[in-house]
Amino acid sequence: MKLLAFVPIKLTLLFIIGILLGHYFPFNSYFALVLTLVCFIGLGFIFQFEQHTKSVWFGILASLTTIALGAFIIIKAQPQQRNNHYSKLTIDQESVWHLKITEVLKPTTFSERYIAEVKSVDGSFATGKLLINKFLEDSLTKVSVDDELYTINQPNNIKPPLNPHQFSYKAYLKKLGIHHQMGLSPNSYHKSENPSSTLFGIAANARNHIIEKLKASNFGEDELGVIQALLLGQRSDISKETYDNYKNAGAVHILALSGLHIGILLLVLRFLLRPMERLPEGKKISLLLTVLLLWGFAYLAGLSASIVRACTMFSFVAYALYLNRPSNTFNILALSMFFILLFINPNLLFQVGFQMSYAAVLAIVWIYPLLQKLWFPKWKPVRYIWQLFSVSVAAQLGVLPISLFYFHQFPGLFFISNLLIIPVLGFILGTGILVIFLALIDQLPYPLAWGFNELITYMNATVAWVAKREDFIFKHISFDGIQLLLTYFLIAALGLLLSQVNFRRTAFFLVSVLCLQAYTMYLAYTSSQKSEVLLLHQTKNTIILDRNGPDVKVHTLDSLAAQNPIKAIKIGERFSSINYDGVGNSYVVQGKPLLILDSLGINPKNNKKPIVLLTHSPKINLDRFISATSPIQIIADGSNYTSYIRRWKATCVKHNIPFHYTGEKGFYVFDGAD
């Protein structure tokens, strides 16, 4: 099947190219608008006077128009492009912010977190989104979706990661259109008594009401957390141990209410509504009811971004199934993606959930039939297991490169967990919806609640059993963006080869394998040739990473605590092994002496113009020390008191000496060592 022969697929790919161009090479939004309008006018002119759409110029201009539209949409979708964005207003320390809570996030150890829309600043209309951190000492004041807050607290920048290759929460929030955060302490804000209601707020209130009803039905704590995730998209109450079990077993997608659940629900609804298709116009009525029930479930789940995306995608899939033309499935999927990116949010293209949902569905639609052609067992039980295995393999092939790129691990027993859970997931979802309905009307019988609780207990125990086979969990896999693209080329070549074996496709597959192998070997070689010394940031600890080709040594006082930042660097830089050692008082870096002053404050003598590292808050007179040694650079890591940092920084400014604090500027790089 030649996918690029379908117009919707070509338009969607061109639209995505435009979004990528606008995202990575942003330009003025007015220029993007003018360019798009000019392309549309030229397209209309050719269509009017050429009298047909098969001319070369029409195709070229249609492609340019679609690309220009994608670039304009992504540029216009950036909040800071709007004239009334809060960042473009004149704001002082006494400005009053009017905020509306739009989403409740999972709390951290120190604070409750929310996403809020800016309604106004000092009474002037404003737009934009902020990350709100409400400190836990203010836990008596409950904040929910649709609540409106007034505060004079001012937003702050979101810090980037302080160590190399660490997850960047700042970059993640930027993709959501959030560029600043605001802290709220007790008595620093007040809630509006009569906030306006929105559809999202009503949905959130309905979900909270359902959760309270379920809590009154005596479900187990772990079971209730999983039920909330499966049916309501609420994962904040799942214990870390349970979540890690699902992740290590390759079943974490079961807890993320998105494409898998909506796809299964779609199949269940089609099965239940199939008798209706015998009626006049029964197929249309069945389609309408299916879509309405899908969106009803989305509303029940709180209309989160992932569920809205999944329901939009599978509404188009339902229409494709209604047409009963298998070749149209690719068209419909492409149209659903085009619709979501154009009318909902083009920034979704850069979100992991969006990428994995479409990668999995496209792989199932394309690769699953190819695997079924390879073998079609005659015995029904074997055929069922083979079909489930084929679906799991196809889905895993689709998401494998994305999973390795973002999470750097692969669960080898994913098929076992899927084989044991997926067959009953439809029953779990259907029973769960019934349980919720009966709980809402206070008619949930104890046997049904007990049985459903036991079913979830069985599922959790099964996942935990699979997760304990740690030898089959491949972690800390180095995988970059180029490897991601090359792997997808390899998967595409494999799909083409499975559909038809010929010389050209075999050669394409072998070349794809060689390209991936060659690039991976190149990365391993360049990694083995690299030499550098890094000072990392970690609270209450000192970490110096000394790398000389393949030999990596970490000098630290707490090797167990140091493994957290080291793990990310090991993955990103492709270290094979690391040796740990203590921290000395002096080293030589680039031919320059590096002095380390710790809490003892011992100063090695006969050192002039050194680089100085201050650790664990040494009690020294920095003015006198500077006069005696004339340091060329003073560095302080995360093991020092912040009050000392402020004093040292002021002293360095007075003496005109560069000062680097890792808690503010991030890790420090020494280029090479002796």
XYZ file of C-alpha atoms in Angstrom:
674
model
C 0.000 0.000 0.000
C 1.489 3.321 -1.063
C 0.601 5.568 1.868
C 1.873 8.745 0.222
C -0.702 8.275 -2.527
C -3.392 9.385 -0.055
C -3.947 13.151 -0.039
C -4.777 13.452 3.725
C -1.516 11.701 4.602
C 0.526 13.992 2.351
C -1.187 17.101 3.725
C -0.651 15.992 7.324
C 3.046 15.294 6.737
C 3.503 18.701 5.084
C 1.601 20.361 7.921
C 3.915 18.670 10.448
C 6.955 19.874 8.470
C 5.579 23.407 8.744
C 5.068 23.037 12.508
C 8.641 21.780 12.915
C 10.016 24.677 10.868
C 8.006 27.221 12.864
C 9.064 25.624 16.158
C 12.800 25.277 15.556
C 13.227 28.327 13.299
C 10.639 30.822 14.621
C 10.062 34.019 12.713
C 7.691 36.983 12.930
C 4.034 35.931 13.223
C 2.869 38.712 10.855
C 5.295 37.514 8.198
C 4.012 33.949 8.699
C 0.417 35.203 8.307
C 1.203 37.186 5.140
C 3.089 34.222 3.659
C 0.167 31.892 4.365
C -2.372 34.313 2.850
C -0.236 34.831 -0.246
C 0.025 31.061 -0.726
C -3.735 30.641 -0.308
C -4.432 33.429 -2.826
C -1.981 31.920 -5.309
C -3.581 28.516 -4.814
C -7.024 29.954 -5.497
C -5.739 31.773 -8.568
C -4.280 28.574 -10.081
C -7.426 26.623 -9.200
C -9.606 29.221 -10.919
C -7.619 29.638 -14.122
C -5.996 26.242 -14.588
C -9.414 24.525 -14.470
C -7.872 21.390 -12.896
C -5.745 20.461 -9.909
C -3.287 18.117 -11.594
C -0.809 20.737 -12.749
C 2.668 20.734 -11.263
C 2.278 24.320 -10.053
C -0.896 23.503 -8.171
C 0.834 20.648 -6.335
C 3.884 22.759 -5.477
C 1.815 25.689 -4.232
C -0.537 23.408 -2.278
C 2.495 21.930 -0.518
C 3.941 25.361 0.257
C 0.547 26.548 1.520
C 0.235 23.614 3.907
C 3.794 24.110 5.198
C 3.212 27.864 5.656
C -0.052 27.163 7.501
C 1.741 24.778 9.881
C 4.476 27.338 10.592
C 1.906 30.099 11.197
C -0.209 27.917 13.505
C 2.705 26.908 15.749
C 4.094 30.455 15.920
C 0.663 31.895 16.718
C 0.101 29.186 19.354
C 2.997 30.470 21.462
C 1.427 32.481 24.325
C 4.115 35.155 24.278
C 3.139 36.070 20.711
C -0.055 37.677 22.041
C 0.003 41.410 22.712
C -1.842 41.009 26.017
C 0.456 38.301 27.392
C 1.457 39.175 30.955
C 5.143 39.298 29.987
C 4.426 42.339 27.798
C 2.711 44.355 30.558
C 4.329 46.848 32.913
C 4.409 45.045 36.251
C 5.839 46.119 39.625
C 6.227 44.420 42.996
C 2.776 45.565 44.138
C 0.859 44.390 41.053
C -2.289 42.393 41.793
C -2.644 39.157 39.844
C -6.026 37.590 39.104
C -5.559 33.871 38.418
C -7.930 31.043 37.520
C -6.966 27.441 38.327
C -7.297 25.211 35.255
C -5.565 22.000 36.326
C -4.519 20.242 39.528
C -1.127 18.505 39.265
C 0.409 15.761 41.367
C 1.830 17.311 44.568
C 5.505 17.182 45.468
C 7.085 16.603 48.883
C 6.989 20.336 49.592
C 4.025 21.813 47.752
C 0.719 21.349 45.994
C 0.960 22.263 42.316
C -1.521 23.780 39.902
C -1.693 25.343 36.463
C -3.423 28.706 36.396
C -4.495 31.080 33.656
C -3.772 34.763 34.115
C -7.044 36.707 33.895
C -5.738 40.209 34.652
C -2.871 42.173 36.183
C -3.802 45.330 38.100
C -7.257 45.135 36.537
C -5.923 45.080 32.962
C -6.888 42.079 30.846
C -3.991 39.648 30.467
C -3.339 36.140 29.156
C -0.808 33.418 29.816
C -0.332 30.419 32.085
C 1.637 29.998 35.314
C 2.801 27.058 37.400
C 1.508 27.595 40.937
C 3.306 26.086 43.950
C 1.171 26.265 47.096
C 3.231 25.320 50.118
C 2.069 22.366 52.207
C 1.812 24.450 55.387
C -1.220 25.994 53.666
C -2.892 22.586 53.206
C -6.042 23.614 55.087
C -7.056 25.884 52.201
C -8.333 23.688 49.375
C -7.884 24.861 45.800
C -9.770 23.241 42.924
C -10.240 23.692 39.189
C -12.156 26.929 38.409
C -11.127 28.609 41.681
C -10.030 32.220 41.187
C -7.199 33.668 43.263
C -5.920 37.188 43.887
C -2.324 37.756 44.974
C 0.483 40.300 44.901
C 3.129 37.566 44.708
C 5.215 37.911 41.582
C 6.148 35.125 39.118
C 9.685 33.785 38.924
C 11.683 32.080 36.218
C 11.643 28.286 36.140
C 15.142 26.978 36.701
C 16.798 24.848 34.019
C 18.487 21.582 35.080
C 21.665 22.172 37.059
C 23.475 19.064 35.792
C 24.038 17.779 32.239
C 21.525 15.367 30.682
C 19.015 15.806 33.507
C 15.316 16.051 32.729
C 14.447 19.681 32.011
C 11.160 20.543 33.690
C 11.572 24.046 32.273
C 11.613 22.728 28.688
C 8.666 20.439 29.454
C 6.571 23.340 30.782
C 7.604 25.519 27.854
C 5.932 23.020 25.512
C 2.759 23.534 27.561
C 3.027 27.306 27.134
C 4.215 27.902 30.717
C 7.279 30.101 31.196
C 7.084 31.211 34.839
C 6.057 29.909 38.250
C 4.579 31.549 41.328
C 4.778 30.482 44.965
C 1.817 30.934 47.302
C 2.280 30.920 51.063
C -0.458 31.263 53.698
C -2.076 34.727 53.792
C -0.405 35.712 50.493
C -3.594 35.292 48.447
C -7.351 35.085 48.761
C -9.982 33.139 46.852
C -12.867 34.706 44.995
C -16.222 33.819 46.559
C -18.074 33.538 43.249
C -15.722 32.232 40.549
C -17.083 31.629 37.073
C -17.677 28.013 36.059
C -16.210 26.293 33.013
C -16.794 22.930 31.411
C -13.426 21.721 32.751
C -14.301 22.834 36.263
C -17.656 21.085 36.166
C -15.933 17.918 34.919
C -13.313 18.146 37.694
C -16.030 18.578 40.336
C -17.866 15.552 38.947
C -14.671 13.513 39.099
C -13.976 14.575 42.693
C -17.546 13.634 43.621
C -17.043 10.178 42.076
C -13.767 9.725 43.977
C -15.482 10.546 47.275
C -18.209 8.017 46.512
C -15.604 5.345 45.711
C -13.689 6.077 48.905
C -16.882 5.393 50.841
C -17.126 1.928 49.238
C -14.178 0.478 51.213
C -11.782 -0.161 48.339
C -8.155 -0.874 49.250
C -5.756 2.074 49.086
C -3.640 0.698 46.233
C -6.720 -0.628 44.451
C -8.505 2.724 44.681
C -5.456 4.527 43.284
C -5.390 2.205 40.260
C -9.184 2.496 39.780
C -8.891 6.285 39.743
C -6.138 6.078 37.123
C -7.959 3.540 34.933
C -11.365 5.216 34.930
C -10.832 8.837 35.919
C -7.342 9.699 34.702
C -6.298 10.590 38.268
C -2.837 9.129 39.006
C -1.842 11.261 42.000
C -2.994 8.648 44.557
C -1.003 5.721 43.127
C 1.853 4.684 45.416
C 5.383 4.946 44.035
C 5.917 1.199 44.468
C 2.806 0.329 42.447
C 3.671 2.819 39.706
C 7.251 1.490 39.466
C 5.905 -2.071 39.179
C 3.732 -1.122 36.207
C 6.635 0.757 34.610
C 9.101 -2.098 35.018
C 6.572 -4.647 33.755
C 5.990 -2.654 30.573
C 2.376 -1.979 31.579
C 2.538 1.667 32.643
C 0.393 2.579 29.629
C -2.489 0.868 31.423
C -2.370 3.568 34.114
C -2.272 6.431 31.604
C -5.862 6.972 30.549
C -5.453 7.579 26.819
C -5.483 5.730 23.509
C -5.399 2.157 24.822
C -8.455 2.593 27.028
C -10.454 4.539 24.458
C -9.557 1.967 21.789
C -10.748 -0.909 23.980
C -13.863 1.039 24.934
C -14.552 1.638 21.240
C -14.391 -2.110 20.549
C -16.673 -2.853 23.519
C -19.217 -0.264 22.368
C -19.187 -1.587 18.811
C -19.826 -5.091 20.152
C -22.692 -3.949 22.378
C -24.292 -1.770 19.712
C -23.913 -4.254 16.849
C -27.557 -5.492 17.090
C -28.703 -1.922 16.468
C -27.117 -1.988 13.013
C -29.958 -4.228 11.798
C -32.402 -1.339 12.151
C -33.020 1.223 9.379
C -30.186 3.767 9.579
C -28.867 1.577 12.397
C -25.227 2.029 11.423
C -25.488 5.814 11.594
C -27.276 5.650 14.957
C -24.644 3.221 16.257
C -21.855 5.548 15.098
C -23.517 8.555 16.738
C -24.058 6.704 20.021
C -20.492 5.385 19.991
C -19.009 8.859 19.582
C -21.350 10.341 22.229
C -20.491 7.604 24.729
C -16.762 8.005 24.061
C -16.978 11.711 24.816
C -19.210 11.005 27.811
C -16.433 8.836 29.195
C -13.945 11.630 28.426
C -16.100 14.026 30.427
C -16.283 11.496 33.259
C -12.483 11.360 33.226
C -12.193 15.132 33.607
C -11.462 16.123 29.986
C -7.700 15.912 30.484
C -5.494 16.710 27.495
C -4.605 13.045 26.884
C -8.207 11.849 26.983
C -9.442 14.652 24.706
C -6.688 13.764 22.247
C -7.518 10.052 22.396
C -11.267 10.607 21.986
C -10.700 12.881 19.009
C -8.464 10.288 17.369
C -10.825 7.375 17.977
C -13.884 9.355 16.910
C -12.239 9.492 13.501
C -11.358 5.784 13.796
C -15.019 5.017 14.574
C -15.982 6.834 11.390
C -13.405 4.813 9.434
C -14.884 1.585 10.812
C -18.357 2.839 9.884
C -17.208 3.275 6.268
C -15.874 -0.317 6.397
C -12.935 0.492 4.129
C -9.658 -0.683 5.686
C -7.531 1.506 3.420
C -9.320 4.539 4.814
C -7.947 3.873 8.316
C -4.662 5.587 7.428
C -6.557 8.509 5.909
C -8.738 8.884 8.985
C -5.785 8.714 11.357
C -3.992 11.364 9.310
C -7.114 13.557 9.316
C -7.522 13.160 13.081
C -3.911 14.241 13.610
C -4.380 17.181 11.247
C -7.577 18.196 13.073
C -5.990 17.969 16.547
C -2.894 19.962 15.567
C -4.835 22.605 13.647
C -7.858 23.188 15.881
C -6.840 21.992 19.361
C -3.132 22.644 19.933
C -0.145 22.291 17.558
C 2.174 22.044 20.580
C 0.780 18.551 21.192
C 3.129 17.345 18.461
C 6.027 17.739 20.913
C 4.356 15.884 23.804
C 5.360 12.304 24.559
C 1.776 11.086 24.999
C 0.716 12.375 21.573
C 3.745 10.834 19.870
C 3.348 7.446 21.544
C -0.425 7.276 20.939
C -0.149 7.801 17.198
C 3.016 5.705 16.883
C 1.286 2.759 18.581
C -1.961 3.029 16.593
C -0.195 3.466 13.248
C 2.083 0.506 13.986
C -0.885 -1.694 14.907
C -2.815 -0.705 11.783
C 0.187 -1.318 9.532
C 2.312 -4.077 11.108
C -0.354 -6.224 12.798
C -1.928 -7.409 9.481
C 1.559 -8.207 8.167
C 2.307 -10.396 11.187
C -1.028 -12.160 10.740
C -0.089 -13.014 7.155
C 3.099 -14.697 8.334
C 1.178 -17.268 10.348
C -2.506 -17.983 10.849
C -2.970 -20.823 13.385
C -5.981 -23.076 12.867
C -6.490 -23.826 16.556
C -8.480 -20.951 18.082
C -6.653 -20.682 21.456
C -3.281 -20.521 19.692
C -4.707 -18.077 17.145
C -5.960 -15.820 19.965
C -2.575 -15.820 21.702
C -0.819 -15.145 18.378
C -3.173 -12.255 17.642
C -2.565 -10.721 21.055
C 1.168 -11.260 20.651
C 1.045 -9.610 17.205
C -0.801 -6.575 18.565
C 1.684 -6.244 21.452
C 4.707 -6.571 19.171
C 3.292 -4.089 16.649
C 2.499 -1.548 19.374
C 5.907 -2.014 21.021
C 7.690 -1.580 17.686
C 5.781 1.656 17.203
C 6.663 3.151 20.576
C 10.073 1.508 21.144
C 12.230 4.323 19.683
C 10.233 7.003 21.539
C 10.390 5.015 24.779
C 14.157 4.541 24.495
C 14.669 8.208 23.627
C 12.686 9.616 26.562
C 12.904 6.900 29.226
C 16.065 4.937 28.313
C 14.680 1.558 29.346
C 12.889 -1.391 27.782
C 10.797 -4.014 29.630
C 11.688 -7.375 28.124
C 8.575 -9.075 29.528
C 6.069 -6.589 28.120
C 4.307 -9.406 26.274
C 3.714 -11.385 29.481
C 2.097 -8.452 31.301
C 0.015 -7.535 28.252
C -1.037 -11.160 27.709
C -2.262 -11.401 31.297
C -3.933 -7.967 31.555
C -5.126 -6.752 28.144
C -7.657 -9.605 27.657
C -9.493 -8.594 30.832
C -8.972 -4.829 30.536
C -12.184 -4.377 28.563
C -14.086 -6.251 31.280
C -12.343 -4.122 33.953
C -13.309 -0.880 32.188
C -16.912 -1.990 31.661
C -17.294 -3.210 35.245
C -15.606 -0.069 36.541
C -18.069 2.185 34.735
C -20.924 0.130 36.209
C -19.365 0.402 39.684
C -19.089 4.175 39.342
C -22.700 4.495 38.176
C -24.028 2.403 41.080
C -21.810 4.224 43.590
C -23.164 7.573 42.400
C -26.739 6.514 43.111
C -25.725 4.817 46.384
C -26.758 1.396 45.074
C -23.377 -0.332 44.831
C -23.804 -3.859 46.265
C -21.019 -5.150 48.491
C -20.373 -8.339 46.438
C -19.777 -6.288 43.278
C -17.468 -3.821 45.080
C -15.577 -6.709 46.729
C -15.230 -8.595 43.445
C -14.000 -5.522 41.568
C -11.500 -4.774 44.343
C -10.204 -8.369 44.142
C -9.882 -8.082 40.360
C -7.716 -4.972 40.697
C -5.716 -6.726 43.444
C -5.073 -9.611 41.044
C -3.959 -7.201 38.326
C -1.588 -5.368 40.692
C -0.156 -8.672 41.942
C 0.353 -9.931 38.386
C 2.188 -6.769 37.419
C 4.325 -6.921 40.576
C 5.257 -10.539 39.791
C 6.401 -9.605 36.265
C 8.239 -6.502 37.534
C 10.305 -8.565 39.985
C 12.026 -10.318 37.049
C 14.621 -7.537 36.982
C 16.965 -9.444 34.685
C 14.500 -8.780 31.863
C 14.320 -5.027 32.494
C 16.927 -3.302 30.340
C 17.720 0.075 31.895
C 20.059 3.011 31.306
C 20.050 2.603 27.508
C 21.784 5.466 25.684
C 19.630 6.653 22.798
C 19.619 10.043 21.045
C 17.447 11.775 18.445
C 19.381 10.539 15.410
C 19.149 6.962 16.652
C 15.400 7.499 17.060
C 15.051 8.536 13.403
C 17.312 5.745 12.151
C 15.342 3.172 14.167
C 12.076 4.354 12.635
C 13.656 4.046 9.182
C 14.605 0.492 10.148
C 11.062 -0.317 11.336
C 9.602 1.170 8.138
C 12.029 -0.918 6.061
C 11.013 -4.025 8.016
C 7.337 -3.293 7.384
C 7.922 -2.868 3.665
C 9.934 -6.089 3.572
C 7.204 -8.041 5.379
C 4.567 -6.771 2.953
C 6.578 -7.778 -0.140
C 10.036 -9.351 -0.396
C 12.111 -8.085 -3.299
C 15.678 -6.956 -3.906
C 15.021 -3.228 -3.468
C 13.217 -3.618 -0.134
C 15.756 -6.107 1.143
C 18.551 -3.684 0.277
C 16.674 -0.824 1.991
C 16.296 -2.938 5.138
C 19.986 -3.946 5.189
C 21.142 -0.360 4.574
C 18.913 0.787 7.467
C 20.525 -1.790 9.753
C 24.027 -0.747 8.672
C 23.282 2.968 9.169
C 22.013 2.386 12.705
C 24.984 0.179 13.557
C 27.497 2.623 12.048
C 26.087 5.602 13.918
C 25.988 3.684 17.206
C 29.634 2.641 16.736
C 30.540 6.243 15.919
C 28.932 7.428 19.165
C 30.801 4.781 21.149
C 34.095 5.829 19.550
C 33.648 9.569 20.135
C 32.598 8.884 23.719
C 35.777 6.879 24.362
C 37.925 9.793 23.092
C 36.385 12.536 25.234
C 38.170 14.008 28.270
C 36.701 16.511 30.729
C 36.314 17.357 34.401
C 32.923 18.452 35.748
C 31.794 19.814 39.088
C 28.177 18.753 39.534
C 25.512 20.254 41.740
C 23.903 18.307 44.549
C 22.572 19.569 47.854
C 24.745 18.569 50.839
C 27.269 16.787 48.629
C 30.366 17.392 46.518
C 30.685 15.588 43.179
C 33.678 15.939 40.848
C 33.534 13.828 37.697
C 36.928 13.211 36.082
C 36.690 11.659 32.636
C 39.715 10.646 30.600
C 38.520 8.695 27.580
C 36.897 5.433 28.706
C 38.160 5.898 32.297
C 35.674 7.724 34.524
C 36.300 8.506 38.178
C 33.893 10.293 40.505
C 35.262 12.058 43.582
C 32.487 12.433 46.154
C 31.773 12.217 49.858
C 28.504 10.314 49.395
C 28.707 7.855 46.497
C 25.157 6.558 47.074
C 23.586 10.021 46.815
C 25.823 10.908 43.859
C 24.379 8.127 41.715
C 21.227 10.129 40.948
C 22.877 12.901 38.864
C 25.596 10.510 37.675
C 22.987 8.129 36.233
C 21.705 10.731 33.761
C 25.249 11.619 32.678
C 26.178 7.955 32.308
C 23.248 7.479 29.912
C 23.866 10.667 27.969
C 27.627 10.257 27.665
C 27.641 6.442 27.250
C 29.890 5.546 30.163
C 30.566 1.837 30.490
C 31.821 1.882 34.078
C 32.467 4.386 36.866
C 34.909 4.257 39.780
C 34.160 6.177 42.977
C 36.737 7.801 45.216
C 36.868 10.350 48.027
C 37.522 14.080 47.697
C 41.078 15.318 48.252
C 42.362 18.776 49.116
C 44.048 19.584 45.819
C 44.207 18.528 42.181
C 45.748 19.830 38.961
C 43.343 20.865 36.205
C 44.681 22.224 32.903
C 48.007 22.783 34.568
C 46.345 24.975 37.194
C 46.103 24.019 40.866
C 42.585 23.297 42.130
C 42.267 23.862 45.882
C 39.320 22.389 47.757
C 38.443 24.067 51.053
C 35.983 22.011 53.093
C 34.449 22.461 56.539
C 37.890 22.107 58.159
C 39.096 25.196 56.293
C 42.600 23.779 55.805
C 44.514 25.772 53.182
C 47.441 24.000 51.458
C 50.347 26.402 51.346
C 52.572 27.531 48.471
C 49.686 27.785 45.987
C 49.413 30.969 43.960
C 46.640 31.825 41.520
C 44.665 28.623 42.033
C 41.112 27.700 41.149
C 39.283 27.415 44.486
C 36.362 25.133 45.292
C 34.458 25.871 48.502
C 32.567 22.902 49.946
C 30.594 22.204 53.139
C 30.653 25.828 54.318
C 34.289 26.348 55.378
C 34.698 29.024 58.053
C 37.360 31.160 56.409
C 38.050 34.842 55.994
C 37.656 35.027 52.225
C 39.154 38.553 52.008
C 42.339 37.387 53.717
C 42.443 34.188 51.660
C 42.125 36.130 48.395
C 44.940 38.477 49.408
C 47.182 35.514 50.226
C 46.537 33.292 47.187
C 45.156 35.581 44.393
C 42.723 32.920 43.037
C 41.709 33.162 39.395
C 38.284 31.604 40.009
C 36.177 30.764 43.072
C 33.522 28.061 42.846
C 30.944 26.961 45.421
C 28.900 23.775 45.133
C 25.572 22.706 46.631
C 27.043 21.555 49.943
C 27.308 25.126 51.299
C 24.883 27.244 53.313
C 23.071 29.828 51.187
C 23.969 32.583 53.676
C 27.653 31.811 53.079
C 27.080 31.868 49.312
C 25.678 35.405 49.433
C 28.637 36.622 51.507
C 31.231 34.943 49.289
C 29.602 36.306 46.143
C 29.734 39.863 47.475
C 33.395 39.417 48.431
C 34.279 38.141 44.953
C 32.494 41.060 43.324
C 34.510 43.451 45.523
C 37.782 41.811 44.471
C 36.706 41.419 40.823
C 37.127 37.628 40.922
C 34.764 35.348 38.912
C 32.395 33.474 41.231
C 30.396 30.411 40.182
C 27.703 28.888 42.390
C 26.393 25.586 41.022
C 22.978 26.089 42.657
C 22.513 29.209 40.518
C 24.565 28.678 37.347
C 24.580 24.888 37.254
C 27.498 22.508 36.818
C 31.000 23.816 36.180
C 33.234 22.500 33.392
C 37.015 22.165 33.619
C 38.369 21.414 30.157
C 40.678 18.452 30.731
C 42.848 17.381 33.630
C 46.443 16.378 34.378
